[in-house]
Coordinates of C-alpha atoms in Angstrom, one line a residue:
M1 CA 102.5 67.8 96.7
R2 CA 103.4 71.5 96.6
I3 CA 100.8 74.2 95.9
Y4 CA 101.5 77.7 94.5
L5 CA 99.4 80.7 93.7
V6 CA 99.9 81.7 90.1
G7 CA 98.9 84.0 87.2
G8 CA 96.8 87.1 87.6
A9 CA 96.4 87.0 91.3
V10 CA 100.2 87.2 91.8
R11 CA 100.6 89.8 89.0
D12 CA 97.8 92.1 90.3
A13 CA 99.1 91.9 93.9
L14 CA 102.5 93.1 92.7
L15 CA 100.8 95.9 90.8
G16 CA 98.8 96.9 93.9
L17 CA 95.5 96.1 92.2
P18 CA 92.4 94.6 93.9
A19 CA 92.5 90.8 94.1
G20 CA 90.5 88.8 91.6
D21 CA 90.1 85.1 91.4
N22 CA 92.8 82.9 92.8
D23 CA 94.3 80.2 90.6
H24 CA 96.7 77.6 91.9
V25 CA 99.1 75.1 90.4
V26 CA 99.9 71.8 92.1
V27 CA 103.4 70.3 91.7
G28 CA 104.1 66.6 92.2
A29 CA 100.5 65.3 92.3
S30 CA 98.5 63.0 90.2
V31 CA 94.8 63.0 89.4
Q32 CA 94.3 60.2 91.9
D33 CA 96.1 62.3 94.6
M34 CA 93.7 65.2 94.0
L35 CA 90.6 63.1 94.0
A36 CA 91.7 61.3 97.2
A37 CA 92.2 64.7 98.9
G38 CA 88.5 65.6 98.1
Y39 CA 89.1 67.9 95.1
R40 CA 86.5 67.7 92.3
Q41 CA 87.8 67.4 88.7
V42 CA 86.3 69.8 86.2
G43 CA 88.9 70.1 83.4
R44 CA 88.3 68.0 80.2
D45 CA 91.4 68.8 78.2
F46 CA 93.7 68.9 81.2
P47 CA 93.4 68.2 84.9
V48 CA 91.8 71.1 86.7
F49 CA 90.1 70.7 90.1
L50 CA 87.9 72.7 92.5
H51 CA 88.9 72.9 96.1
P52 CA 86.3 71.0 98.3
H53 CA 85.7 74.1 100.5
S54 CA 86.8 77.3 98.8
G55 CA 85.8 76.3 95.2
E56 CA 89.0 77.9 93.9
E57 CA 90.7 76.3 90.9
Y58 CA 93.8 74.0 91.3
A59 CA 95.5 72.7 88.1
L60 CA 98.2 70.1 87.9
T61 CA 101.5 71.2 86.4
R62 CA 101.5 70.6 82.7
T63 CA 103.4 71.1 79.4
E64 CA 101.9 71.8 76.0
R65 CA 103.0 70.6 72.5
K66 CA 101.8 72.2 69.3
S67 CA 99.9 69.6 67.2
A68 CA 97.8 71.7 64.7
R69 CA 97.1 75.2 63.6
G70 CA 95.0 77.6 65.7
H71 CA 94.7 78.2 69.4
T72 CA 93.2 74.8 70.2
G73 CA 95.8 72.7 68.4
F74 CA 97.8 71.5 71.5
V75 CA 98.6 68.2 73.1
V76 CA 98.7 68.6 76.9
H77 CA 100.9 66.5 79.2
A78 CA 100.1 66.6 82.9
D79 CA 102.2 64.5 85.2
P80 CA 103.7 64.6 88.7
S81 CA 107.2 64.9 87.1
V82 CA 106.4 68.2 85.4
T83 CA 108.2 71.0 87.3
L84 CA 106.9 74.3 88.3
E85 CA 109.3 76.1 85.9
E86 CA 108.1 73.9 83.0
D87 CA 104.5 74.9 83.8
L88 CA 105.4 78.6 84.0
R89 CA 107.3 78.4 80.7
R90 CA 104.2 77.6 78.7
R91 CA 102.5 80.8 79.8
D92 CA 102.0 83.8 77.6
F93 CA 103.7 86.8 79.3
T94 CA 106.4 87.1 81.9
I95 CA 104.1 89.1 84.2
N96 CA 101.7 86.0 84.2
A97 CA 104.5 83.5 84.7
I98 CA 105.1 84.2 88.4
A99 CA 104.2 81.8 91.2
R100 CA 103.9 82.5 95.0
A101 CA 104.6 79.9 97.6
A102 CA 102.6 79.5 100.8
D103 CA 105.4 81.4 102.7
G104 CA 105.0 84.4 100.3
S105 CA 108.2 83.8 98.4
L106 CA 108.1 84.2 94.6
V107 CA 109.2 81.8 91.9
D108 CA 110.0 84.0 89.0
P109 CA 112.2 82.2 86.5
F110 CA 111.5 84.6 83.5
G111 CA 111.8 88.0 85.2
G112 CA 108.1 88.8 85.4
A113 CA 108.5 90.9 88.6
A114 CA 111.2 93.0 86.9
D115 CA 108.9 93.5 83.9
I116 CA 106.1 94.6 86.2
E117 CA 108.6 97.2 87.6
R118 CA 109.5 98.3 84.1
R119 CA 105.9 98.2 83.0
V120 CA 106.7 96.0 80.0
L121 CA 104.5 93.3 78.5
R122 CA 106.9 90.7 77.2
H123 CA 106.4 87.1 75.9
V124 CA 107.9 84.2 77.9
G125 CA 109.4 82.3 75.0
D126 CA 109.3 81.3 71.4
A127 CA 106.3 79.1 72.0
F128 CA 104.3 82.4 72.0
V129 CA 103.9 82.1 68.2
E130 CA 102.1 78.8 68.5
D131 CA 98.9 80.4 69.9
P132 CA 97.3 83.2 67.8
L133 CA 95.0 84.0 70.6
R134 CA 98.0 85.6 72.4
V135 CA 98.0 88.4 69.9
L136 CA 94.5 89.4 71.2
R137 CA 95.4 88.8 74.8
A138 CA 98.4 91.2 74.4
A139 CA 96.0 93.8 73.0
R140 CA 93.5 93.1 75.8
F141 CA 96.1 93.4 78.5
M142 CA 97.1 96.7 77.1
A143 CA 93.5 97.9 77.4
R144 CA 93.7 97.2 81.1
F145 CA 97.3 98.2 81.8
A146 CA 98.2 101.0 79.4
S147 CA 96.9 103.5 81.9
L148 CA 99.6 102.2 84.3
G149 CA 102.3 103.0 81.8
F150 CA 102.7 99.6 80.2
T151 CA 104.2 99.2 76.8
I152 CA 104.8 96.1 74.7
A153 CA 108.4 94.8 74.3
P154 CA 109.6 95.4 70.8
E155 CA 110.5 91.7 70.3
T156 CA 107.0 90.7 71.4
L157 CA 105.4 93.2 68.9
A158 CA 107.6 91.8 66.2
L159 CA 106.3 88.2 66.9
M160 CA 102.8 89.5 66.9
R161 CA 103.3 91.1 63.5
S162 CA 104.8 87.9 62.1
M163 CA 101.8 85.9 63.3
A164 CA 99.4 88.4 61.7
E165 CA 101.3 88.4 58.4
H166 CA 101.2 84.6 58.3
G167 CA 97.5 84.5 58.7
E168 CA 97.4 82.8 62.1
L169 CA 94.5 85.0 63.3
A170 CA 92.2 83.5 60.8
E171 CA 92.3 80.3 62.9
L172 CA 90.6 82.0 65.8
T173 CA 87.0 81.0 66.6
P174 CA 84.5 83.9 66.6
E175 CA 83.6 83.1 70.2
R176 CA 87.2 83.6 71.4
V177 CA 87.6 86.8 69.4
W178 CA 84.4 88.2 70.9
Q179 CA 85.5 87.2 74.4
E180 CA 88.8 89.1 74.1
L181 CA 87.1 92.1 72.5
A182 CA 84.4 92.3 75.3
K183 CA 87.1 92.1 78.0
A184 CA 89.0 94.9 76.2
L185 CA 85.9 97.1 76.1
R186 CA 85.6 96.6 79.9
G187 CA 89.2 97.8 80.4
N188 CA 90.3 101.3 81.4
T189 CA 91.7 102.2 77.9
P190 CA 90.0 100.3 75.1
S191 CA 91.9 102.5 72.6
A192 CA 95.1 100.6 73.6
F193 CA 93.5 97.4 72.3
L194 CA 92.8 99.0 68.9
R195 CA 96.2 100.7 68.7
T196 CA 98.1 97.5 69.7
L197 CA 96.3 95.5 67.0
R198 CA 97.0 98.1 64.5
D199 CA 100.7 98.3 65.5
A200 CA 100.8 94.5 65.0
N201 CA 99.0 94.8 61.6
A202 CA 96.3 92.6 63.1
L203 CA 93.3 94.9 63.4
R204 CA 92.3 94.4 59.8
A205 CA 92.2 90.6 60.4
V206 CA 90.0 90.9 63.5
L207 CA 87.9 94.0 63.1
P208 CA 88.2 95.1 59.4
E209 CA 85.2 97.4 59.7
V210 CA 87.0 99.4 62.4
D211 CA 90.4 99.2 60.7
A212 CA 88.8 100.8 57.6
L213 CA 88.1 104.0 59.6
Y214 CA 91.8 104.9 60.0
G215 CA 92.9 107.5 57.6
V216 CA 89.3 108.6 56.8
P217 CA 89.1 112.4 57.3
Q218 CA 86.4 114.3 59.1
R219 CA 85.5 118.0 59.2
A220 CA 88.1 119.7 61.5
E221 CA 85.5 122.2 62.9
Y222 CA 83.6 119.2 64.4
H223 CA 86.5 116.8 64.8
P224 CA 89.8 118.5 65.7
E225 CA 91.4 115.0 65.6
I226 CA 90.3 114.7 61.9
D227 CA 91.1 110.9 61.6
T228 CA 88.0 108.9 62.1
G229 CA 89.9 106.0 63.6
V230 CA 91.5 108.3 66.2
H231 CA 88.0 109.6 67.0
V232 CA 86.7 106.1 67.6
E233 CA 89.6 105.4 70.0
L234 CA 88.7 108.6 71.9
V235 CA 85.0 107.7 72.0
C236 CA 85.8 104.2 73.3
D237 CA 88.0 105.6 76.1
M238 CA 85.3 108.2 77.0
A239 CA 82.7 105.4 77.1
A240 CA 84.9 103.5 79.5
T241 CA 85.1 106.6 81.7
L242 CA 81.3 107.3 81.6
A243 CA 80.3 103.6 82.0
P244 CA 83.2 101.7 83.5
G245 CA 83.2 98.0 82.8
D246 CA 80.1 98.1 80.5
D247 CA 80.9 96.3 77.3
V248 CA 77.4 96.9 75.9
I249 CA 78.1 100.7 76.0
G250 CA 81.6 100.1 74.8
F251 CA 80.6 98.1 71.8
A252 CA 78.1 100.7 70.7
A253 CA 80.8 103.4 71.1
L254 CA 83.2 101.3 69.0
C255 CA 80.6 100.8 66.2
H256 CA 78.8 104.2 66.1
D257 CA 80.7 105.6 63.2
L258 CA 81.4 102.5 61.0
G259 CA 79.4 104.1 58.2
K260 CA 82.1 106.8 57.7
A261 CA 84.4 104.2 56.1
L262 CA 81.7 103.9 53.4
T263 CA 81.5 107.6 52.5
P264 CA 82.3 108.2 48.8
I265 CA 85.7 109.8 48.4
D266 CA 84.2 112.8 46.5
E267 CA 82.1 113.7 49.6
L268 CA 84.9 113.8 52.1
P269 CA 85.4 115.2 54.7
K270 CA 81.6 115.4 55.0
H271 CA 79.8 112.2 55.9
V272 CA 76.2 112.6 54.8
M273 CA 74.0 109.6 55.8
H274 CA 76.9 107.8 57.6
E275 CA 74.5 106.9 60.4
Q276 CA 72.4 104.9 58.1
R277 CA 75.4 103.5 56.1
G278 CA 76.8 102.2 59.4
I279 CA 74.0 99.7 60.0
A280 CA 75.1 97.1 57.4
P281 CA 78.8 96.8 58.7
I282 CA 77.5 96.6 62.3
I283 CA 75.3 93.7 61.4
A284 CA 78.1 92.0 59.4
L285 CA 80.5 92.4 62.3
C286 CA 78.0 91.0 64.8
E287 CA 77.1 88.0 62.6
R288 CA 80.8 87.2 62.0
L289 CA 81.7 87.3 65.7
K290 CA 78.4 86.0 67.0
V291 CA 77.9 89.2 69.1
P292 CA 75.1 89.0 71.7
A293 CA 71.8 90.5 70.6
E294 CA 71.8 93.1 73.3
H295 CA 75.1 94.5 72.1
R296 CA 74.0 94.4 68.4
E297 CA 70.7 96.1 69.0
L298 CA 72.2 99.0 71.0
A299 CA 75.0 99.4 68.4
V300 CA 72.5 99.7 65.6
L301 CA 70.2 102.2 67.3
C302 CA 73.2 104.3 68.4
S303 CA 74.5 104.4 64.8
R304 CA 71.1 105.3 63.5
E305 CA 70.2 107.9 66.1
H306 CA 73.3 109.6 67.4
L307 CA 73.0 112.7 65.2
N308 CA 69.3 113.1 66.2
V309 CA 70.4 113.1 69.9
H310 CA 73.1 115.7 69.2
R311 CA 70.5 118.1 67.7
L312 CA 67.8 117.1 70.2
D313 CA 67.0 120.7 71.1
E314 CA 65.9 121.2 67.4
L315 CA 63.5 118.3 67.3
K316 CA 59.8 118.7 67.7
P317 CA 58.1 116.8 70.6
A318 CA 56.4 114.4 68.1
T319 CA 59.8 113.7 66.6
V320 CA 61.3 113.0 70.0
H321 CA 58.5 110.6 70.7
E322 CA 59.2 108.8 67.4
L323 CA 62.9 108.5 68.4
V324 CA 62.0 106.9 71.7
A325 CA 59.6 104.6 70.1
R326 CA 62.1 103.5 67.4
C327 CA 64.5 102.6 70.2
D328 CA 61.8 100.6 72.0
G329 CA 62.4 103.0 74.8
F330 CA 58.9 102.6 76.3
R331 CA 59.3 98.9 76.7
K332 CA 63.0 99.0 77.5
P333 CA 63.7 102.3 79.3
V334 CA 67.4 101.4 79.9
R335 CA 68.0 101.8 76.2
I336 CA 67.5 105.6 76.3
D337 CA 69.9 106.0 79.1
Q338 CA 72.4 103.9 77.2
L339 CA 71.9 105.9 74.0
A340 CA 72.4 109.1 75.9
T341 CA 75.7 107.8 77.4
V342 CA 77.0 106.7 74.0
C343 CA 76.1 110.0 72.4
E344 CA 77.9 111.9 75.2
A345 CA 81.0 109.7 74.7
D346 CA 80.8 110.6 70.9
A347 CA 80.5 114.3 71.6
R348 CA 83.4 114.3 74.2
G349 CA 85.5 111.8 72.4
R350 CA 87.2 114.4 70.3
A351 CA 90.6 116.1 70.6
G352 CA 90.4 118.8 73.2
L353 CA 86.7 118.2 74.1
S354 CA 87.0 115.6 76.8
E355 CA 85.8 118.1 79.5
A356 CA 83.0 119.6 77.4
T357 CA 79.5 119.5 78.7
Y358 CA 76.8 117.5 76.9
P359 CA 73.4 118.9 77.9
Q360 CA 71.6 116.8 75.3
G361 CA 72.1 113.7 77.4
G362 CA 70.3 115.1 80.3
L363 CA 67.6 116.5 78.2
L364 CA 67.0 113.2 76.5
R365 CA 66.7 111.5 79.8
R366 CA 64.2 114.2 81.1
L367 CA 62.0 114.0 78.0
H368 CA 61.9 110.3 78.1
A369 CA 61.1 110.3 81.9
A370 CA 58.2 112.7 81.2
A371 CA 56.8 110.6 78.4
I372 CA 57.1 107.3 80.1
A373 CA 55.4 108.6 83.2
V374 CA 52.2 108.8 81.2
R375 CA 50.4 105.4 81.3
A376 CA 47.7 103.9 79.3
A377 CA 45.4 103.9 82.3
D378 CA 45.8 107.6 82.5
V379 CA 44.2 108.1 79.1
A380 CA 41.8 105.2 78.8
N381 CA 38.6 107.0 79.9
G382 CA 36.3 104.5 78.2
R383 CA 38.5 104.2 75.1
S384 CA 39.4 100.8 73.7
G385 CA 41.9 99.3 71.2
P386 CA 43.7 101.6 68.9
D387 CA 42.0 104.7 70.4
V388 CA 43.9 104.1 73.6
G389 CA 47.2 103.9 71.8
E390 CA 46.6 107.1 69.9
A391 CA 45.5 108.9 73.0
L392 CA 48.6 107.6 74.8
R393 CA 50.8 108.8 72.0
K394 CA 49.3 112.3 72.1
A395 CA 49.5 112.6 75.9
R396 CA 53.1 111.5 75.8
I397 CA 54.0 114.1 73.1
A398 CA 52.3 116.7 75.2
A399 CA 54.4 115.6 78.2
I400 CA 57.5 115.8 76.1
A401 CA 56.5 119.3 75.0
G402 CA 56.0 120.4 78.6
A403 CA 59.4 119.0 79.7
K404 CA 61.1 120.5 76.6
S405 CA 59.9 124.0 77.1
G406 CA 62.6 126.4 78.2
A407 CA 66.3 126.6 77.4
L408 CA 68.6 123.6 77.0
V409 CA 70.4 123.2 80.3
D410 CA 73.2 121.0 81.6
P411 CA 72.1 117.7 83.2

């Protein structure tokens, strides 16, 4: 029995990144050997075990044979005779097909360490085309590693295009698509996820609502980048900067302008009512990918309200109160902070404006804080029922008016 550290832990160590979870592969062992050594089996489709003390995952070496379409259509063979190289050969990218022995030496039969030095994402072998999920994984890895200078090998991109053209991505389950999208939105550069899928002609198969934004013009005085798809890329990256690792914020940023794809051609480059038009495609996307309710709700309210926040200094106190109430911001205060963050990402996610200030975000937070500080008990004074609610509304509007007086200032 020989044990090796494999996958992301080895890759990230070579990249100088913080260590994540450790995964191990066990060569020359059977299920009975692992159980006898005290490991607990957890894998259903292939033998994966948890270490009796550390809880880390240990998998027996295995090979895979394609048996049906889609990313689940594989027959797995795990046996003590399967070699480490055979196990590494089934992996997706060379940078993930490196093993490290207990003495620190590397087993790298496919040149993964060299590709890390070159900053190239390259597939291991022709079996790459058997799993359509790998197209999304490539794009998701780019969302994480593009900022380090990574590019996709031309031959890998060619295979991804072939898979997309043959309709392989239609076999992916909504849950797996969402998992990869959410991970990409937690990456440093979500725009690389979108660009990679577009380069592979795959974005329209996965996120047609987003793909439809590319080539749609906007008014240059507000959007120097002009192309709406490029704007969404910039907004997603700004959201990742403002709220690192937050896929709820990231998803709302991704979806905030979906309505611009529905603007009648004769109205372009203006987008009147795009914030309302965007609600239907957001709901359709969320239903198709089974997006969590928290993500869907924030995406809808950010689409609906982002222009109101941009012109917050023009709104009357009563209108600001209505905005907060529509967002359920009195019961769920975090939504207002999230809305302010997405709107800042929208304002700064424009060519040449990444360093711009966004005082509306700070103002929205201050007005909300002033309003929510007023409690029902503060205005009860013998009132009951609807009278308390109306008194509370008026008191909160007065608090907003007080906080809003004076010039708009930076947060």
